[in-house]
Amino acid sequence: MSQSATLQRVQAVDFYGRLEEEVRGHRNGTALLFLYCAGDPSGTDAELTEVQSFVDQLSGVNSEVLRDVSTGVLALTLPGYTLDAAHYQALLLKQHLQGRLEQSDPRITLAALTETPSTQTMKQMAEAARLSTSSDIHIFTQEEADRDQSRILIVDQDATVREFLQIRLAMQGYETLEAVDGLEALDLIPKWEPDLVLTELNLHGIDGLPFIHHIQQLKVKEPPKIVVLTEKRVEQTISQCFQNGVDDYVTKPFSPVELDARIRRCLH
């Protein structure tokens, strides 16, 4: 039985810094697993205990279990594990938690690493687990890690929507900025030059198709992609948006996973 060390996080400790040290210490590579129990988002001691109990059963593995108390996310290192071997253990861990803690509803993101990932990449992995709407184990790819080069301007007069989108997109690696109306957005685009504008059509000042038209007329090096995220479901409005150069159109309420895919398709 391994002598795994459990470091219970306190707010003052740099969770990602400690995790980076742990990964760097394994020269032959390691698998990195992030776990979030969606059924109990508070991140209880019971979950930490059960994960540690599972890890202690892994023969010859000096694994580390860390917890970020600010989000409830658990991180687990599996030194020397290939992706296939780590995926198998992730399935067993998921079954273990579901058997011991019926309300846990575990969400897992997994990657096999040969080099130490950046803090941003680890944050992306953690948020991929925390924001997941699927119980399937998510294999984190290099493509996802490379998304931090893309800028997205969020335009919506609803502060709650802006906050949700900002958190989800930023923690996936996108650089984000917010605008509360069309006039502010038109002022920000030439200065910040986003790769994509994610916008509502119902805006103060200037909105709808005139707003889309003004975006396309701005003097910028590279016109941004435009994804409409709106409550408007009228077929004529949707058709007119596509005729006027909009790259995609998503209606509210929306699936975050589907929106992720639409944005990824526009940017890559």
mmCIF file of C-alpha atoms in Angstrom:
data_model
loop_
_atom_site.group_PDB
_atom_site.id
_atom_site.type_symbol
_atom_site.label_atom_id
_atom_site.label_comp_id
_atom_site.label_asym_id
_atom_site.label_seq_id
_atom_site.Cartn_x
_atom_site.Cartn_y
_atom_site.Cartn_z
ATOM 1 C CA MET A 1 0.000 0.000 0.000
ATOM 2 C CA SER A 2 1.422 3.405 -0.928
ATOM 3 C CA GLN A 3 2.151 6.097 1.626
ATOM 4 C CA SER A 4 0.227 8.814 -0.170
ATOM 5 C CA ALA A 5 0.326 12.257 1.397
ATOM 6 C CA THR A 6 -2.902 14.227 1.539
ATOM 7 C CA LEU A 7 -2.415 17.961 1.713
ATOM 8 C CA GLN A 8 -5.654 19.595 2.817
ATOM 9 C CA ARG A 9 -5.830 23.002 1.275
ATOM 10 C CA VAL A 10 -6.327 26.232 3.141
ATOM 11 C CA GLN A 11 -7.121 29.452 1.387
ATOM 12 C CA ALA A 12 -3.641 30.946 1.893
ATOM 13 C CA VAL A 13 -1.877 28.085 0.107
ATOM 14 C CA ASP A 14 -1.243 28.266 -3.620
ATOM 15 C CA PHE A 15 -3.132 25.195 -4.818
ATOM 16 C CA TYR A 16 -1.804 25.321 -8.359
ATOM 17 C CA GLY A 17 1.718 26.177 -7.267
ATOM 18 C CA ARG A 18 1.818 23.132 -4.999
ATOM 19 C CA LEU A 19 0.370 20.973 -7.744
ATOM 20 C CA GLU A 20 2.952 22.240 -10.229
ATOM 21 C CA GLU A 21 5.735 21.269 -7.811
ATOM 22 C CA GLU A 22 4.261 17.804 -7.472
ATOM 23 C CA VAL A 23 4.045 17.243 -11.241
ATOM 24 C CA ARG A 24 7.550 18.606 -11.804
ATOM 25 C CA GLY A 25 8.937 16.121 -9.297
ATOM 26 C CA HIS A 26 8.073 13.141 -11.518
ATOM 27 C CA ARG A 27 10.693 12.986 -14.252
ATOM 28 C CA ASN A 28 9.124 10.030 -16.045
ATOM 29 C CA GLY A 29 5.844 11.850 -16.524
ATOM 30 C CA THR A 30 2.571 11.645 -14.662
ATOM 31 C CA ALA A 31 -1.139 11.529 -15.245
ATOM 32 C CA LEU A 32 -3.072 14.426 -13.752
ATOM 33 C CA LEU A 33 -6.706 14.051 -12.761
ATOM 34 C CA PHE A 34 -9.129 16.758 -11.641
ATOM 35 C CA LEU A 35 -12.313 15.691 -9.874
ATOM 36 C CA TYR A 36 -15.411 17.696 -9.032
ATOM 37 C CA CYS A 37 -18.419 16.190 -7.263
ATOM 38 C CA ALA A 38 -21.327 18.018 -8.868
ATOM 39 C CA GLY A 39 -23.792 16.442 -6.461
ATOM 40 C CA ASP A 40 -22.011 18.110 -3.535
ATOM 41 C CA PRO A 41 -20.231 21.239 -4.817
ATOM 42 C CA SER A 42 -19.026 22.232 -1.341
ATOM 43 C CA GLY A 43 -16.178 19.714 -1.538
ATOM 44 C CA THR A 44 -16.653 17.801 1.723
ATOM 45 C CA ASP A 45 -14.091 15.979 3.832
ATOM 46 C CA ALA A 46 -15.949 12.742 3.048
ATOM 47 C CA GLU A 47 -15.070 13.062 -0.629
ATOM 48 C CA LEU A 48 -11.431 13.792 0.164
ATOM 49 C CA THR A 49 -11.320 10.799 2.498
ATOM 50 C CA GLU A 50 -12.817 8.457 -0.085
ATOM 51 C CA VAL A 51 -10.431 9.616 -2.828
ATOM 52 C CA GLN A 52 -7.504 9.144 -0.448
ATOM 53 C CA SER A 53 -8.792 5.692 0.472
ATOM 54 C CA PHE A 54 -8.906 4.769 -3.203
ATOM 55 C CA VAL A 55 -5.396 6.095 -3.834
ATOM 56 C CA ASP A 56 -3.969 4.185 -0.864
ATOM 57 C CA GLN A 57 -5.042 0.946 -2.543
ATOM 58 C CA LEU A 58 -2.826 1.616 -5.567
ATOM 59 C CA SER A 59 0.260 -0.515 -5.092
ATOM 60 C CA GLY A 60 3.618 1.206 -5.506
ATOM 61 C CA VAL A 61 2.180 4.606 -6.441
ATOM 62 C CA ASN A 62 3.343 7.686 -4.550
ATOM 63 C CA SER A 63 0.333 9.746 -5.417
ATOM 64 C CA GLU A 64 -0.745 13.137 -4.108
ATOM 65 C CA VAL A 65 -4.297 14.302 -3.441
ATOM 66 C CA LEU A 66 -4.868 18.047 -3.203
ATOM 67 C CA ARG A 67 -8.003 20.101 -2.702
ATOM 68 C CA ASP A 68 -8.820 23.655 -3.732
ATOM 69 C CA VAL A 69 -11.198 24.801 -1.001
ATOM 70 C CA SER A 70 -12.272 27.834 -3.021
ATOM 71 C CA THR A 71 -13.879 25.663 -5.727
ATOM 72 C CA GLY A 72 -14.216 22.188 -4.200
ATOM 73 C CA VAL A 73 -12.049 20.673 -6.962
ATOM 74 C CA LEU A 74 -9.750 17.767 -6.072
ATOM 75 C CA ALA A 75 -6.503 17.103 -7.939
ATOM 76 C CA LEU A 76 -4.831 13.705 -8.086
ATOM 77 C CA THR A 77 -1.425 12.810 -9.549
ATOM 78 C CA LEU A 78 -0.647 9.325 -10.883
ATOM 79 C CA PRO A 79 3.146 9.204 -11.472
ATOM 80 C CA GLY A 80 4.301 7.056 -14.376
ATOM 81 C CA TYR A 81 0.778 6.283 -15.598
ATOM 82 C CA THR A 82 -0.035 6.237 -19.302
ATOM 83 C CA LEU A 83 -3.272 7.788 -20.473
ATOM 84 C CA ASP A 84 -4.939 4.383 -20.882
ATOM 85 C CA ALA A 85 -3.879 3.213 -17.433
ATOM 86 C CA ALA A 86 -4.956 6.492 -15.844
ATOM 87 C CA HIS A 87 -8.306 6.383 -17.633
ATOM 88 C CA TYR A 88 -8.921 2.903 -16.241
ATOM 89 C CA GLN A 89 -8.145 4.108 -12.712
ATOM 90 C CA ALA A 90 -10.392 7.133 -13.240
ATOM 91 C CA LEU A 91 -13.272 4.791 -14.104
ATOM 92 C CA LEU A 92 -12.590 2.755 -10.954
ATOM 93 C CA LEU A 93 -12.409 5.940 -8.863
ATOM 94 C CA LYS A 94 -15.722 7.097 -10.280
ATOM 95 C CA GLN A 95 -17.344 3.764 -9.416
ATOM 96 C CA HIS A 96 -15.792 3.871 -5.948
ATOM 97 C CA LEU A 97 -17.253 7.306 -5.218
ATOM 98 C CA GLN A 98 -20.668 6.437 -6.608
ATOM 99 C CA GLY A 99 -20.734 3.321 -4.435
ATOM 100 C CA ARG A 100 -19.615 5.062 -1.250
ATOM 101 C CA LEU A 101 -21.212 8.483 -1.723
ATOM 102 C CA GLU A 102 -24.428 8.111 -3.710
ATOM 103 C CA GLN A 103 -24.940 11.860 -4.191
ATOM 104 C CA SER A 104 -21.362 12.607 -5.299
ATOM 105 C CA ASP A 105 -22.008 12.707 -9.099
ATOM 106 C CA PRO A 106 -18.267 12.858 -9.961
ATOM 107 C CA ARG A 107 -17.010 14.822 -12.986
ATOM 108 C CA ILE A 108 -13.449 14.042 -14.079
ATOM 109 C CA THR A 109 -10.912 15.664 -16.410
ATOM 110 C CA LEU A 110 -7.755 13.708 -17.176
ATOM 111 C CA ALA A 111 -4.456 14.212 -19.006
ATOM 112 C CA ALA A 112 -1.179 12.288 -19.310
ATOM 113 C CA LEU A 113 1.768 14.684 -19.100
ATOM 114 C CA THR A 114 5.400 14.483 -20.147
ATOM 115 C CA GLU A 115 6.119 18.124 -19.288
ATOM 116 C CA THR A 116 4.990 20.345 -16.434
ATOM 117 C CA PRO A 117 1.817 22.192 -17.512
ATOM 118 C CA SER A 118 1.376 25.914 -16.985
ATOM 119 C CA THR A 119 -0.839 27.178 -14.191
ATOM 120 C CA GLN A 120 -3.305 28.360 -16.824
ATOM 121 C CA THR A 121 -3.506 24.870 -18.328
ATOM 122 C CA MET A 122 -4.145 23.321 -14.926
ATOM 123 C CA LYS A 123 -6.859 25.901 -14.270
ATOM 124 C CA GLN A 124 -8.426 24.999 -17.604
ATOM 125 C CA MET A 125 -8.444 21.328 -16.621
ATOM 126 C CA ALA A 126 -9.934 22.050 -13.202
ATOM 127 C CA GLU A 127 -12.680 24.212 -14.658
ATOM 128 C CA ALA A 128 -13.390 21.650 -17.378
ATOM 129 C CA ALA A 129 -14.237 19.241 -14.553
ATOM 130 C CA ARG A 130 -16.132 21.807 -12.471
ATOM 131 C CA LEU A 131 -18.231 23.118 -15.350
ATOM 132 C CA SER A 132 -18.854 19.785 -17.052
ATOM 133 C CA THR A 133 -22.457 18.820 -17.680
ATOM 134 C CA SER A 134 -21.530 15.255 -18.615
ATOM 135 C CA SER A 135 -20.612 12.332 -16.367
ATOM 136 C CA ASP A 136 -18.216 11.021 -19.030
ATOM 137 C CA ILE A 137 -14.504 11.275 -18.232
ATOM 138 C CA HIS A 138 -13.058 14.169 -20.218
ATOM 139 C CA ILE A 139 -9.636 13.668 -21.819
ATOM 140 C CA PHE A 140 -7.917 17.050 -21.885
ATOM 141 C CA THR A 141 -6.051 17.743 -25.152
ATOM 142 C CA GLN A 142 -3.277 20.048 -26.293
ATOM 143 C CA GLU A 143 -5.788 21.851 -28.512
ATOM 144 C CA GLU A 144 -7.692 22.932 -25.419
ATOM 145 C CA ALA A 145 -4.479 24.089 -23.752
ATOM 146 C CA ASP A 146 -3.648 26.271 -26.775
ATOM 147 C CA ARG A 147 -6.886 28.262 -26.635
ATOM 148 C CA ASP A 148 -5.386 30.968 -24.434
ATOM 149 C CA GLN A 149 -4.329 32.817 -27.599
ATOM 150 C CA SER A 150 -7.930 33.638 -28.499
ATOM 151 C CA ARG A 151 -9.745 36.772 -27.310
ATOM 152 C CA ILE A 152 -13.515 36.860 -26.832
ATOM 153 C CA LEU A 153 -15.559 40.013 -26.237
ATOM 154 C CA ILE A 154 -18.790 39.276 -24.331
ATOM 155 C CA VAL A 155 -21.594 41.748 -25.056
ATOM 156 C CA ASP A 156 -24.744 41.433 -22.946
ATOM 157 C CA GLN A 157 -26.669 43.843 -20.748
ATOM 158 C CA ASP A 158 -27.452 41.056 -18.264
ATOM 159 C CA ALA A 159 -24.695 41.058 -15.621
ATOM 160 C CA THR A 160 -25.459 37.476 -14.566
ATOM 161 C CA VAL A 161 -25.057 36.181 -18.125
ATOM 162 C CA ARG A 162 -21.816 38.146 -18.572
ATOM 163 C CA GLU A 163 -20.391 36.771 -15.342
ATOM 164 C CA PHE A 164 -21.254 33.171 -16.211
ATOM 165 C CA LEU A 165 -19.776 33.453 -19.711
ATOM 166 C CA GLN A 166 -16.674 35.264 -18.465
ATOM 167 C CA ILE A 167 -15.923 32.577 -15.878
ATOM 168 C CA ARG A 168 -16.580 29.666 -18.215
ATOM 169 C CA LEU A 169 -14.610 31.076 -21.157
ATOM 170 C CA ALA A 170 -11.725 32.462 -19.105
ATOM 171 C CA MET A 171 -11.158 29.221 -17.246
ATOM 172 C CA GLN A 172 -11.080 27.347 -20.534
ATOM 173 C CA GLY A 173 -8.152 29.535 -21.529
ATOM 174 C CA TYR A 174 -9.784 32.281 -23.551
ATOM 175 C CA GLU A 175 -8.907 35.882 -22.798
ATOM 176 C CA THR A 176 -12.156 37.731 -22.173
ATOM 177 C CA LEU A 177 -13.486 41.265 -21.925
ATOM 178 C CA GLU A 178 -17.031 42.471 -21.277
ATOM 179 C CA ALA A 179 -19.256 45.210 -22.706
ATOM 180 C CA VAL A 180 -22.708 46.119 -21.376
ATOM 181 C CA ASP A 181 -24.063 47.561 -24.636
ATOM 182 C CA GLY A 182 -23.379 47.957 -28.339
ATOM 183 C CA LEU A 183 -21.765 51.393 -28.097
ATOM 184 C CA GLU A 184 -19.234 50.213 -25.535
ATOM 185 C CA ALA A 185 -18.496 47.147 -27.653
ATOM 186 C CA LEU A 186 -17.881 49.247 -30.774
ATOM 187 C CA ASP A 187 -15.437 51.356 -28.782
ATOM 188 C CA LEU A 188 -13.584 48.322 -27.393
ATOM 189 C CA ILE A 189 -13.217 46.236 -30.563
ATOM 190 C CA PRO A 190 -10.666 48.469 -32.383
ATOM 191 C CA LYS A 191 -8.658 48.915 -29.180
ATOM 192 C CA TRP A 192 -8.643 45.305 -28.002
ATOM 193 C CA GLU A 193 -9.073 43.471 -31.350
ATOM 194 C CA PRO A 194 -10.933 40.356 -30.167
ATOM 195 C CA ASP A 195 -10.930 37.177 -32.233
ATOM 196 C CA LEU A 196 -14.619 36.649 -31.574
ATOM 197 C CA VAL A 197 -17.567 38.751 -30.399
ATOM 198 C CA LEU A 198 -20.194 36.830 -28.447
ATOM 199 C CA THR A 199 -23.222 39.097 -28.374
ATOM 200 C CA GLU A 200 -26.860 39.452 -27.473
ATOM 201 C CA LEU A 201 -29.043 41.229 -30.050
ATOM 202 C CA ASN A 202 -31.161 43.067 -27.477
ATOM 203 C CA LEU A 203 -28.811 45.846 -26.390
ATOM 204 C CA HIS A 204 -29.076 49.474 -25.319
ATOM 205 C CA GLY A 205 -27.954 52.231 -27.674
ATOM 206 C CA ILE A 206 -27.461 50.195 -30.820
ATOM 207 C CA ASP A 207 -28.558 46.616 -31.263
ATOM 208 C CA GLY A 208 -29.588 43.932 -33.734
ATOM 209 C CA LEU A 209 -28.480 44.002 -37.346
ATOM 210 C CA PRO A 210 -27.245 47.636 -37.235
ATOM 211 C CA PHE A 211 -24.862 46.598 -34.448
ATOM 212 C CA ILE A 212 -23.625 43.610 -36.494
ATOM 213 C CA HIS A 213 -23.127 45.878 -39.504
ATOM 214 C CA HIS A 214 -21.123 48.402 -37.479
ATOM 215 C CA ILE A 215 -18.817 45.648 -36.176
ATOM 216 C CA GLN A 216 -18.032 44.610 -39.743
ATOM 217 C CA GLN A 217 -17.299 48.194 -40.777
ATOM 218 C CA LEU A 218 -14.722 48.836 -38.053
ATOM 219 C CA LYS A 219 -11.142 49.420 -39.168
ATOM 220 C CA VAL A 220 -9.308 46.474 -37.621
ATOM 221 C CA LYS A 221 -6.541 44.194 -38.877
ATOM 222 C CA GLU A 222 -8.731 41.108 -38.734
ATOM 223 C CA PRO A 223 -12.546 41.324 -38.455
ATOM 224 C CA PRO A 224 -13.741 39.289 -35.450
ATOM 225 C CA LYS A 225 -15.947 36.256 -35.781
ATOM 226 C CA ILE A 226 -19.472 36.984 -34.555
ATOM 227 C CA VAL A 227 -21.553 34.532 -32.539
ATOM 228 C CA VAL A 228 -25.034 35.696 -31.538
ATOM 229 C CA LEU A 229 -26.305 34.437 -28.181
ATOM 230 C CA THR A 230 -29.835 35.761 -27.820
ATOM 231 C CA GLU A 231 -33.382 35.235 -26.649
ATOM 232 C CA LYS A 232 -34.671 36.090 -30.146
ATOM 233 C CA ARG A 233 -35.982 32.963 -31.840
ATOM 234 C CA VAL A 234 -37.752 34.490 -34.863
ATOM 235 C CA GLU A 235 -36.748 32.580 -37.991
ATOM 236 C CA GLN A 236 -36.521 35.764 -40.069
ATOM 237 C CA THR A 237 -34.102 37.329 -37.572
ATOM 238 C CA ILE A 238 -31.909 34.232 -37.597
ATOM 239 C CA SER A 239 -31.882 34.198 -41.407
ATOM 240 C CA GLN A 240 -31.017 37.894 -41.615
ATOM 241 C CA CYS A 241 -28.129 37.470 -39.189
ATOM 242 C CA PHE A 242 -26.540 34.739 -41.282
ATOM 243 C CA GLN A 243 -27.132 36.780 -44.457
ATOM 244 C CA ASN A 244 -25.285 39.653 -42.791
ATOM 245 C CA GLY A 245 -22.178 37.639 -41.981
ATOM 246 C CA VAL A 246 -22.846 36.241 -38.512
ATOM 247 C CA ASP A 247 -20.796 33.060 -38.007
ATOM 248 C CA ASP A 248 -23.196 31.296 -35.636
ATOM 249 C CA TYR A 249 -26.487 31.833 -33.823
ATOM 250 C CA VAL A 250 -27.367 30.306 -30.435
ATOM 251 C CA THR A 251 -30.649 30.884 -28.612
ATOM 252 C CA LYS A 252 -31.211 31.212 -24.873
ATOM 253 C CA PRO A 253 -31.580 29.197 -22.744
ATOM 254 C CA PHE A 254 -28.498 27.458 -24.100
ATOM 255 C CA SER A 255 -26.359 24.409 -23.459
ATOM 256 C CA PRO A 256 -22.902 25.517 -22.244
ATOM 257 C CA VAL A 257 -21.321 22.450 -23.834
ATOM 258 C CA GLU A 258 -22.944 23.220 -27.190
ATOM 259 C CA LEU A 259 -21.839 26.855 -26.968
ATOM 260 C CA ASP A 260 -18.280 25.698 -26.276
ATOM 261 C CA ALA A 261 -18.365 23.602 -29.427
ATOM 262 C CA ARG A 262 -19.803 26.428 -31.559
ATOM 263 C CA ILE A 263 -17.112 28.846 -30.379
ATOM 264 C CA ARG A 264 -14.367 26.305 -30.918
ATOM 265 C CA ARG A 265 -15.595 25.672 -34.451
ATOM 266 C CA CYS A 266 -15.549 29.391 -35.249
ATOM 267 C CA LEU A 267 -12.048 29.938 -33.882
ATOM 268 C CA HIS A 268 -10.347 26.843 -35.260
#
